[in-house]
Amino acid sequence: MHIDARGVNLKTVAVEDRRSVLKLRDDSDAALERVMLLTPEEVTRAGLNPDDVDRLRSQILERRRVMQFLKASERMTDKLWQTSLAYGHTIAGLLGEIAAQGRRRARLSPDRSDILDALLPLIRYQSAPARKAHRTRTRNEGGAGVPSGERSAMLDSLFRELPEEEQGPASVELAPESQLP
């Protein structure tokens, strides 16, 4: 749960330069390992500059350290993402339960407008997918095929879930049918 990469000298490559930067291919491991295993005699025999070889070895070691941190941070990022998904799943389920519970309570309570006012953002959040599906269905059907009175009844049942004789909360005004998306 803790990655301490303070010893890594972080580099920055400008976005516009990233395409032109030389990149190591996936099959570079054998070549890098061979450089690390070169003996001083092999360096001399090949006519290589020992300082260049030492600099290359240093860069290889630093990159290996960075890759260790990168792999660890990728694993941690994946675990954090999974944890966020798990919490989100639980939260979404509880939001649905609380919204339904609040709506049921509002149907029976004389303080229904206070209850619905307090839960309005939550109820809107919960009903958003149904609203979107209804708008898509209506758009795809061109608004035809569903009589005006029947469409009004569908909207009332989908979005208000209150008996017809009851009024919604005072702060909520339903748009006339002609203005619904």
XYZ file of N, CA, C and O in Angstrom:
724
model
N 0.808 -1.198 0.000
C 0.000 0.000 0.000
C 0.852 1.264 0.000
O 0.311 2.349 0.016
N 2.159 1.094 -0.014
C 3.021 2.268 -0.007
C 4.137 2.068 -1.024
O 4.833 1.056 -0.995
N 4.294 3.034 -1.894
C 5.381 3.001 -2.871
C 6.232 4.241 -2.633
O 5.769 5.358 -2.804
N 7.476 4.024 -2.217
C 8.379 5.133 -1.946
C 9.412 5.211 -3.066
O 10.379 4.471 -3.098
N 9.178 6.100 -4.005
C 10.059 6.241 -5.164
C 10.869 7.529 -5.079
O 11.233 8.117 -6.092
N 11.171 7.971 -3.866
C 11.914 9.232 -3.711
C 13.282 9.195 -4.367
O 13.784 10.220 -4.790
N 13.915 8.047 -4.461
C 15.245 7.960 -5.042
C 15.269 8.019 -6.562
O 16.336 8.100 -7.166
N 14.114 8.008 -7.197
C 14.047 8.015 -8.658
C 14.093 9.463 -9.148
O 13.354 10.316 -8.676
N 14.999 9.699 -10.097
C 15.099 11.021 -10.711
C 14.086 11.081 -11.855
O 14.327 10.535 -12.926
N 12.941 11.717 -11.608
C 11.872 11.754 -12.603
C 12.223 12.674 -13.761
O 12.792 13.747 -13.572
N 11.883 12.245 -14.948
C 12.130 13.007 -16.181
C 10.792 13.423 -16.775
O 9.772 12.781 -16.546
N 10.810 14.462 -17.560
C 9.616 14.921 -18.253
C 9.910 14.976 -19.741
O 10.952 15.499 -20.146
N 8.997 14.443 -20.522
C 9.106 14.510 -21.982
C 7.866 15.254 -22.464
O 6.744 14.844 -22.184
N 8.073 16.357 -23.161
C 6.957 17.164 -23.652
C 6.077 16.327 -24.574
O 6.567 15.460 -25.308
N 4.804 16.598 -24.529
C 3.834 15.842 -25.327
C 4.199 15.865 -26.805
O 4.157 14.841 -27.483
N 4.595 17.014 -27.301
C 4.910 17.118 -28.730
C 6.185 16.369 -29.114
O 6.415 16.069 -30.272
N 7.030 16.035 -28.124
C 8.273 15.321 -28.401
C 8.153 13.808 -28.226
O 9.055 13.068 -28.606
N 7.068 13.328 -27.662
C 6.949 11.905 -27.322
C 6.969 10.994 -28.541
O 7.437 9.869 -28.458
N 6.485 11.470 -29.661
C 6.490 10.633 -30.867
C 7.893 10.453 -31.423
O 8.197 9.444 -32.050
N 8.779 11.432 -31.201
C 10.118 11.364 -31.782
C 11.151 10.736 -30.846
O 12.290 10.513 -31.241
N 10.791 10.444 -29.612
C 11.719 9.830 -28.669
C 11.970 8.382 -29.088
O 11.043 7.648 -29.425
N 13.237 7.975 -29.065
C 13.577 6.581 -29.360
C 12.999 5.690 -28.265
O 13.075 6.021 -27.086
N 12.439 4.574 -28.678
C 11.810 3.673 -27.721
C 12.470 2.305 -27.772
O 12.842 1.826 -28.840
N 12.601 1.687 -26.603
C 13.111 0.321 -26.551
C 12.012 -0.624 -26.999
O 10.860 -0.471 -26.608
N 12.391 -1.608 -27.812
C 11.429 -2.624 -28.212
C 11.277 -3.655 -27.100
O 12.100 -3.745 -26.190
N 10.244 -4.457 -27.195
C 9.976 -5.465 -26.172
C 11.083 -6.510 -26.075
O 11.299 -7.103 -25.029
N 11.797 -6.736 -27.173
C 12.838 -7.763 -27.183
C 14.217 -7.221 -26.806
O 15.234 -7.820 -27.135
N 14.271 -6.112 -26.070
C 15.552 -5.486 -25.732
C 16.244 -6.129 -24.533
O 17.419 -5.859 -24.284
N 15.553 -6.986 -23.790
C 16.114 -7.536 -22.547
C 17.447 -8.249 -22.751
O 18.384 -8.060 -21.961
N 17.567 -9.066 -23.783
C 18.810 -9.819 -24.013
C 19.968 -8.869 -24.318
O 21.080 -9.054 -23.808
N 19.718 -7.846 -25.105
C 20.777 -6.887 -25.446
C 21.215 -6.100 -24.203
O 22.421 -5.898 -23.977
N 20.248 -5.688 -23.394
C 20.584 -4.937 -22.178
C 21.368 -5.810 -21.196
O 22.334 -5.354 -20.573
N 20.949 -7.053 -21.070
C 21.642 -7.965 -20.155
C 23.079 -8.213 -20.627
O 24.000 -8.296 -19.816
N 23.264 -8.301 -21.942
C 24.626 -8.521 -22.474
C 25.529 -7.340 -22.151
O 26.701 -7.520 -21.790
N 25.000 -6.115 -22.264
C 25.801 -4.920 -21.927
C 26.197 -4.968 -20.456
O 27.329 -4.648 -20.096
N 25.262 -5.390 -19.608
C 25.548 -5.436 -18.178
C 26.634 -6.467 -17.857
O 27.370 -6.307 -16.885
N 26.764 -7.520 -18.675
C 27.721 -8.598 -18.406
C 29.068 -8.431 -19.117
O 29.955 -9.290 -18.954
N 29.233 -7.367 -19.891
C 30.510 -7.157 -20.590
C 31.643 -7.020 -19.577
O 31.549 -6.280 -18.601
N 32.730 -7.733 -19.850
C 33.912 -7.623 -18.995
C 34.774 -6.472 -19.506
O 34.655 -6.062 -20.674
N 35.677 -5.952 -18.672
C 36.572 -4.881 -19.141
C 37.402 -5.301 -20.361
O 37.647 -4.496 -21.259
N 37.796 -6.578 -20.430
C 38.561 -7.060 -21.582
C 37.717 -7.019 -22.848
O 38.209 -6.643 -23.920
N 36.442 -7.400 -22.750
C 35.545 -7.373 -23.914
C 35.304 -5.938 -24.373
O 35.239 -5.673 -25.574
N 35.198 -5.011 -23.441
C 35.000 -3.600 -23.780
C 36.227 -3.089 -24.532
O 36.104 -2.425 -25.571
N 37.410 -3.433 -24.032
C 38.648 -2.990 -24.667
C 38.811 -3.633 -26.040
O 39.141 -2.944 -27.021
N 38.590 -4.953 -26.145
C 38.707 -5.658 -27.410
C 37.775 -5.104 -28.478
O 38.120 -5.044 -29.652
N 36.561 -4.681 -28.064
C 35.580 -4.160 -29.022
C 35.854 -2.697 -29.349
O 35.210 -2.133 -30.234
N 36.802 -2.083 -28.662
C 37.133 -0.686 -28.926
C 36.072 0.277 -28.408
O 35.904 1.380 -28.940
N 35.360 -0.138 -27.378
C 34.308 0.714 -26.812
C 34.890 1.653 -25.772
O 35.864 1.326 -25.092
N 34.270 2.798 -25.641
C 34.669 3.757 -24.625
C 34.119 3.267 -23.280
O 32.904 3.175 -23.106
N 34.992 2.969 -22.306
C 34.535 2.462 -21.010
C 33.577 3.432 -20.297
O 32.641 2.992 -19.607
N 33.767 4.727 -20.480
C 32.868 5.704 -19.853
C 31.460 5.611 -20.455
O 30.465 5.735 -19.732
N 31.390 5.396 -21.792
C 30.082 5.230 -22.440
C 29.378 3.968 -21.942
O 28.165 3.966 -21.698
N 30.140 2.890 -21.786
C 29.571 1.631 -21.305
C 29.084 1.814 -19.865
O 27.981 1.372 -19.514
N 29.869 2.491 -19.025
C 29.451 2.734 -17.638
C 28.197 3.608 -17.594
O 27.299 3.361 -16.785
N 28.151 4.608 -18.448
C 26.967 5.485 -18.502
C 25.734 4.685 -18.944
O 24.658 4.825 -18.373
N 25.917 3.812 -19.954
C 24.815 2.975 -20.424
C 24.338 2.037 -19.309
O 23.134 1.889 -19.082
N 25.270 1.421 -18.589
C 24.907 0.531 -17.490
C 24.123 1.287 -16.407
O 23.151 0.779 -15.863
N 24.572 2.471 -16.115
C 23.885 3.303 -15.124
C 22.449 3.588 -15.567
O 21.511 3.509 -14.766
N 22.267 3.917 -16.844
C 20.931 4.199 -17.378
C 20.052 2.946 -17.344
O 18.862 3.023 -17.019
N 20.647 1.789 -17.662
C 19.897 0.531 -17.627
C 19.423 0.249 -16.203
O 18.248 -0.105 -15.981
N 20.304 0.412 -15.226
C 19.931 0.168 -13.830
C 18.829 1.123 -13.366
O 17.895 0.711 -12.677
N 18.945 2.405 -13.742
C 17.911 3.378 -13.370
C 16.571 3.028 -14.003
O 15.528 3.109 -13.367
N 16.613 2.625 -15.271
C 15.357 2.253 -15.947
C 14.736 1.040 -15.292
O 13.518 0.970 -15.125
N 15.556 0.075 -14.905
C 15.031 -1.107 -14.223
C 14.347 -0.720 -12.911
O 13.295 -1.259 -12.566
N 14.958 0.207 -12.175
C 14.331 0.683 -10.928
C 12.991 1.352 -11.229
O 12.001 1.113 -10.543
N 12.978 2.199 -12.265
C 11.734 2.878 -12.640
C 10.667 1.860 -13.020
O 9.505 1.988 -12.624
N 11.060 0.834 -13.776
C 10.094 -0.175 -14.207
C 9.525 -0.948 -13.017
O 8.346 -1.317 -13.019
N 10.340 -1.188 -11.990
C 9.826 -1.846 -10.790
C 8.744 -0.990 -10.136
O 7.695 -1.488 -9.740
N 9.016 0.301 -10.013
C 8.026 1.206 -9.431
C 6.795 1.316 -10.327
O 5.670 1.377 -9.840
N 7.034 1.340 -11.636
C 5.918 1.454 -12.576
C 4.997 0.235 -12.464
O 3.778 0.373 -12.394
N 5.580 -0.957 -12.415
C 4.773 -2.165 -12.284
C 4.016 -2.170 -10.953
O 2.841 -2.526 -10.901
N 4.693 -1.761 -9.890
C 4.033 -1.715 -8.581
C 2.909 -0.681 -8.585
O 1.824 -0.932 -8.053
N 3.158 0.467 -9.212
C 2.117 1.501 -9.233
C 0.948 1.089 -10.129
O -0.200 1.421 -9.839
N 1.225 0.344 -11.201
C 0.138 -0.172 -12.042
C -0.725 -1.151 -11.258
O -1.950 -1.113 -11.341
N -0.069 -2.031 -10.487
C -0.832 -2.971 -9.655
C -1.651 -2.214 -8.615
O -2.810 -2.529 -8.366
N -1.025 -1.209 -8.002
C -1.746 -0.432 -6.995
C -2.906 0.329 -7.629
O -4.009 0.365 -7.084
N -2.678 0.912 -8.804
C -3.743 1.629 -9.503
C -4.894 0.683 -9.825
O -6.060 1.034 -9.643
N -4.575 -0.518 -10.277
C -5.616 -1.503 -10.577
C -6.387 -1.870 -9.309
O -7.618 -1.937 -9.321
N -5.682 -2.097 -8.210
C -6.351 -2.428 -6.950
C -7.212 -1.253 -6.472
O -8.323 -1.454 -5.973
N -6.707 -0.035 -6.604
C -7.495 1.139 -6.215
C -8.739 1.265 -7.089
O -9.828 1.598 -6.599
N -8.593 0.991 -8.388
C -9.742 1.046 -9.300
C -10.785 0.001 -8.903
O -11.978 0.294 -8.850
N -10.339 -1.214 -8.611
C -11.259 -2.268 -8.192
C -11.960 -1.891 -6.883
O -13.162 -2.137 -6.715
N -11.211 -1.285 -5.965
C -11.789 -0.852 -4.690
C -12.836 0.221 -4.929
O -13.919 0.195 -4.337
N -12.535 1.156 -5.825
C -13.500 2.202 -6.163
C -14.756 1.604 -6.774
O -15.875 2.022 -6.453
N -14.603 0.605 -7.652
C -15.759 -0.077 -8.239
C -16.605 -0.759 -7.166
O -17.835 -0.694 -7.201
N -15.943 -1.421 -6.212
C -16.674 -2.115 -5.150
C -17.469 -1.128 -4.296
O -18.641 -1.365 -3.988
N -16.826 -0.014 -3.908
C -17.547 0.999 -3.134
C -18.692 1.588 -3.955
O -19.788 1.810 -3.447
N -18.428 1.875 -5.226
C -19.466 2.431 -6.094
C -20.655 1.500 -6.216
O -21.806 1.941 -6.203
N -20.399 0.198 -6.317
C -21.471 -0.794 -6.408
C -22.342 -0.750 -5.150
O -23.569 -0.712 -5.225
N -21.699 -0.742 -3.995
C -22.430 -0.697 -2.737
C -23.219 0.599 -2.607
O -24.393 0.593 -2.219
N -22.582 1.708 -2.953
C -23.238 3.015 -2.860
C -24.447 3.070 -3.774
O -25.526 3.533 -3.388
N -24.305 2.592 -5.029
C -25.415 2.620 -5.980
C -26.598 1.801 -5.461
O -27.754 2.227 -5.563
N -26.316 0.646 -4.883
C -27.384 -0.181 -4.329
C -28.092 0.502 -3.169
O -29.324 0.513 -3.086
N -27.305 1.108 -2.289
C -27.904 1.802 -1.147
C -28.676 3.046 -1.578
O -29.731 3.354 -1.000
N -28.179 3.761 -2.589
C -28.926 4.920 -3.104
C -30.292 4.494 -3.614
O -31.302 5.156 -3.346
N -30.329 3.383 -4.339
C -31.598 2.879 -4.853
C -32.557 2.508 -3.737
O -33.747 2.835 -3.787
N -32.030 1.828 -2.713
C -32.873 1.447 -1.585
C -33.409 2.666 -0.847
O -34.591 2.723 -0.489
N -32.549 3.652 -0.613
C -32.967 4.846 0.129
C -33.973 5.655 -0.682
O -34.953 6.168 -0.131
N -33.762 5.773 -1.986
C -34.711 6.512 -2.825
C -36.073 5.828 -2.805
O -37.106 6.494 -2.656
N -36.092 4.521 -2.941
C -37.362 3.784 -2.932
C -38.039 3.897 -1.568
O -39.256 4.101 -1.471
N -37.248 3.802 -0.515
C -37.794 3.913 0.833
C -38.390 5.303 1.070
O -39.477 5.438 1.626
N -37.679 6.335 0.610
C -38.187 7.700 0.747
C -39.468 7.923 -0.037
O -40.395 8.590 0.441
N -39.534 7.375 -1.244
C -40.758 7.507 -2.049
C -41.931 6.798 -1.383
O -43.048 7.324 -1.361
N -41.682 5.589 -0.850
C -42.759 4.868 -0.162
C -43.238 5.652 1.059
O -44.439 5.785 1.294
N -42.305 6.206 1.818
C -42.655 6.972 3.002
C -43.431 8.226 2.612
O -44.400 8.604 3.269
N -43.022 8.861 1.520
C -43.691 10.091 1.084
C -45.139 9.814 0.680
O -46.006 10.671 0.891
N -45.414 8.641 0.097
C -46.779 8.303 -0.297
C -47.716 8.244 0.909
O -48.889 8.553 0.804
N -47.195 7.842 2.059
C -48.026 7.624 3.243
C -47.998 8.795 4.222
O -48.834 8.859 5.115
N -47.057 9.684 4.073
C -46.850 10.740 5.068
C -47.571 12.032 4.700
O -47.606 12.424 3.538
N -48.106 12.726 5.698
C -48.669 14.051 5.420
C -47.566 15.067 5.096
O -47.831 16.102 4.497
N -46.325 14.767 5.457
C -45.193 15.660 5.163
C -44.478 15.229 3.887
O -43.264 15.376 3.756
N -45.230 14.717 2.918
C -44.624 14.156 1.710
C -43.759 15.155 0.960
O -42.712 14.812 0.457
N -44.173 16.428 0.916
C -43.376 17.397 0.164
C -42.035 17.644 0.844
O -41.017 17.792 0.165
N -41.998 17.646 2.174
C -40.725 17.814 2.880
C -39.794 16.626 2.624
O -38.597 16.791 2.396
N -40.380 15.433 2.651
C -39.579 14.223 2.411
C -39.024 14.242 0.992
O -37.829 14.024 0.767
N -39.884 14.516 0.006
C -39.433 14.509 -1.393
C -38.469 15.652 -1.677
O -37.528 15.486 -2.457
N -38.691 16.809 -1.063
C -37.741 17.923 -1.239
C -36.355 17.533 -0.744
O -35.349 17.828 -1.388
N -36.307 16.870 0.412
C -35.017 16.477 0.979
C -34.307 15.441 0.104
O -33.084 15.431 0.015
N -35.079 14.581 -0.553
C -34.496 13.488 -1.344
C -34.506 13.749 -2.847
O -34.148 12.872 -3.626
N -34.907 14.942 -3.266
C -35.068 15.226 -4.688
C -33.812 14.955 -5.524
O -33.898 14.292 -6.558
N -32.618 15.420 -5.121
C -31.436 15.101 -5.943
C -31.192 13.597 -6.067
O -30.824 13.107 -7.127
N -31.437 12.864 -4.985
C -31.250 11.419 -5.003
C -32.281 10.762 -5.921
O -31.942 9.882 -6.711
N -33.523 11.197 -5.853
C -34.583 10.635 -6.694
C -34.321 10.954 -8.160
O -34.492 10.105 -9.032
N -33.876 12.167 -8.440
C -33.537 12.523 -9.831
C -32.399 11.656 -10.340
O -32.398 11.211 -11.487
N -31.398 11.440 -9.497
C -30.268 10.594 -9.886
C -30.756 9.182 -10.211
O -30.366 8.598 -11.222
N -31.600 8.631 -9.346
C -32.100 7.279 -9.544
C -32.984 7.161 -10.779
O -33.004 6.137 -11.438
N -33.758 8.189 -11.091
C -34.687 8.091 -12.215
C -34.062 8.517 -13.542
O -34.691 8.376 -14.589
N -32.828 8.995 -13.537
C -32.183 9.471 -14.769
C -32.132 8.412 -15.863
O -32.451 8.711 -17.021
N -31.738 7.165 -15.598
C -31.721 6.164 -16.676
C -33.109 5.922 -17.271
O -33.244 5.765 -18.486
N -34.139 5.899 -16.427
C -35.501 5.686 -16.941
C -35.930 6.866 -17.795
O -36.564 6.694 -18.846
N -35.565 8.069 -17.373
C -35.904 9.255 -18.164
C -35.201 9.229 -19.510
O -35.789 9.543 -20.539
N -33.932 8.870 -19.489
C -33.176 8.818 -20.742
C -33.769 7.764 -21.670
O -33.924 8.005 -22.879
N -34.106 6.607 -21.132
C -34.704 5.549 -21.949
C -36.028 6.011 -22.535
O -36.327 5.761 -23.705
N -36.818 6.717 -21.746
C -38.105 7.218 -22.235
C -37.895 8.241 -23.361
O -38.577 8.189 -24.385
N -36.922 9.157 -23.172
C -36.648 10.148 -24.231
C -36.185 9.457 -25.503
O -36.598 9.814 -26.599
N -35.328 8.464 -25.373
C -34.831 7.733 -26.542
C -35.969 7.002 -27.237
O -36.094 7.065 -28.465
N -36.810 6.322 -26.464
C -37.948 5.615 -27.037
C -38.873 6.588 -27.757
O -39.314 6.325 -28.871
N -39.156 7.707 -27.125
C -40.045 8.706 -27.726
C -39.434 9.270 -29.001
O -40.115 9.426 -30.015
N -38.141 9.563 -28.973
C -37.469 10.100 -30.160
C -37.472 9.080 -31.295
O -37.740 9.408 -32.446
N -37.187 7.817 -30.961
C -37.158 6.770 -31.982
C -38.529 6.486 -32.564
O -38.648 6.120 -33.727
N -39.552 6.643 -31.759
C -40.911 6.429 -32.241
C -41.483 7.706 -32.844
O -42.583 7.692 -33.370
N -40.760 8.788 -32.737
C -41.222 10.073 -33.263
C -42.382 10.640 -32.467
O -43.118 11.486 -32.937
N -42.551 10.143 -31.248
C -43.643 10.632 -30.415
C -44.981 10.066 -30.842
O -45.988 10.301 -30.211
N -44.998 9.326 -31.946
C -46.250 8.764 -32.446
C -46.462 7.392 -31.840
O -45.541 6.759 -31.352
N -47.679 6.930 -31.909
C -47.977 5.591 -31.433
C -48.444 5.568 -29.995
O -49.048 4.610 -29.574
N -48.153 6.584 -29.223
C -48.606 6.638 -27.845
C -49.554 7.812 -27.726
O -49.140 8.956 -27.911
N -50.831 7.568 -27.459
C -51.777 8.670 -27.313
C -51.348 9.616 -26.211
O -50.706 9.220 -25.247
N -51.701 10.884 -26.370
C -51.268 11.934 -25.453
C -51.625 11.621 -24.006
O -50.811 11.764 -23.117
N -52.835 11.188 -23.749
C -53.253 10.877 -22.390
C -52.492 9.707 -21.815
O -52.124 9.688 -20.644
N -52.223 8.710 -22.652
C -51.483 7.537 -22.199
C -50.033 7.909 -21.892
O -49.457 7.445 -20.924
N -49.427 8.779 -22.732
C -48.060 9.226 -22.497
C -47.986 9.983 -21.180
O -47.067 9.802 -20.392
N -48.990 10.813 -20.899
C -49.028 11.550 -19.648
C -49.105 10.597 -18.464
O -48.426 10.779 -17.453
N -49.907 9.550 -18.577
C -50.021 8.565 -17.504
C -48.695 7.829 -17.299
O -48.288 7.572 -16.170
N -47.997 7.504 -18.410
C -46.705 6.836 -18.302
C -45.708 7.724 -17.578
O -44.972 7.273 -16.713
N -45.680 9.007 -17.938
C -44.750 9.931 -17.297
C -45.044 10.051 -15.814
O -44.130 10.064 -14.994
N -46.316 10.146 -15.472
C -46.679 10.248 -14.064
C -46.200 9.018 -13.298
O -45.627 9.140 -12.221
N -46.406 7.839 -13.872
C -46.016 6.626 -13.158
C -44.502 6.473 -13.091
O -43.972 5.980 -12.107
N -43.793 6.904 -14.122
C -42.340 6.765 -14.131
C -41.652 7.746 -13.195
O -40.713 7.394 -12.499
N -42.113 8.983 -13.215
C -41.324 10.024 -12.577
C -41.905 10.538 -11.272
O -41.196 11.124 -10.490
N -43.152 10.362 -11.033
C -43.724 10.916 -9.818
C -43.968 9.851 -8.779
O -43.745 10.072 -7.612
N -44.489 8.695 -9.218
C -44.832 7.597 -8.339
C -45.680 8.057 -7.162
O -45.532 7.618 -6.036
N -46.556 9.011 -7.393
C -47.505 9.467 -6.392
C -48.904 9.204 -6.924
O -49.140 9.333 -8.120
N -49.854 8.848 -6.063
C -51.226 8.692 -6.550
C -51.703 9.986 -7.197
O -51.260 11.072 -6.837
N -52.613 9.878 -8.156
C -53.034 11.037 -8.951
C -53.629 12.156 -8.123
O -53.455 13.320 -8.445
N -54.319 11.824 -7.023
C -54.949 12.898 -6.266
C -53.953 13.672 -5.409
O -54.249 14.749 -4.927
N -52.737 13.130 -5.224
C -51.743 13.821 -4.420
C -50.935 14.776 -5.289
O -50.718 14.540 -6.466
N -50.473 15.822 -4.678
C -49.628 16.786 -5.375
C -48.175 16.514 -5.001
O -47.901 16.050 -3.897
N -47.255 16.846 -5.884
C -45.840 16.683 -5.615
C -45.362 17.741 -4.645
O -46.129 18.588 -4.198
N -44.096 17.733 -4.278
C -43.563 18.738 -3.372
C -43.701 20.126 -3.977
O -43.657 20.299 -5.192
N -43.824 21.107 -3.114
C -44.059 22.476 -3.570
C -42.916 23.003 -4.416
O -43.119 23.813 -5.310
N -41.698 22.547 -4.150
C -40.553 23.076 -4.881
C -40.345 22.401 -6.229
O -39.484 22.803 -6.988
N -41.119 21.368 -6.523
C -40.953 20.641 -7.778
C -42.128 20.969 -8.688
O -43.261 20.719 -8.361
N -41.818 21.515 -9.842
C -42.852 21.793 -10.829
C -42.619 20.895 -12.012
O -41.539 20.918 -12.605
N -43.610 20.123 -12.345
C -43.478 19.264 -13.536
C -43.789 20.103 -14.770
O -44.743 20.871 -14.781
N -42.972 19.942 -15.789
C -43.178 20.685 -17.024
C -44.415 20.149 -17.730
O -44.723 18.960 -17.636
N -45.132 21.019 -18.423
C -46.247 20.521 -19.220
C -45.747 19.485 -20.219
O -44.592 19.510 -20.628
N -46.625 18.585 -20.603
C -46.263 17.493 -21.486
C -45.598 17.990 -22.766
O -44.676 17.384 -23.289
N -46.053 19.116 -23.269
C -45.500 19.636 -24.529
C -44.045 20.057 -24.403
O -43.325 20.155 -25.373
N -43.548 20.306 -23.156
C -42.185 20.753 -22.961
C -41.243 19.631 -22.546
O -40.067 19.853 -22.367
N -41.772 18.419 -22.392
C -40.892 17.300 -22.017
C -39.996 16.940 -23.167
O -40.407 16.966 -24.317
N -38.748 16.596 -22.839
C -37.810 16.228 -23.912
C -38.195 14.936 -24.577
O -38.848 14.106 -24.087
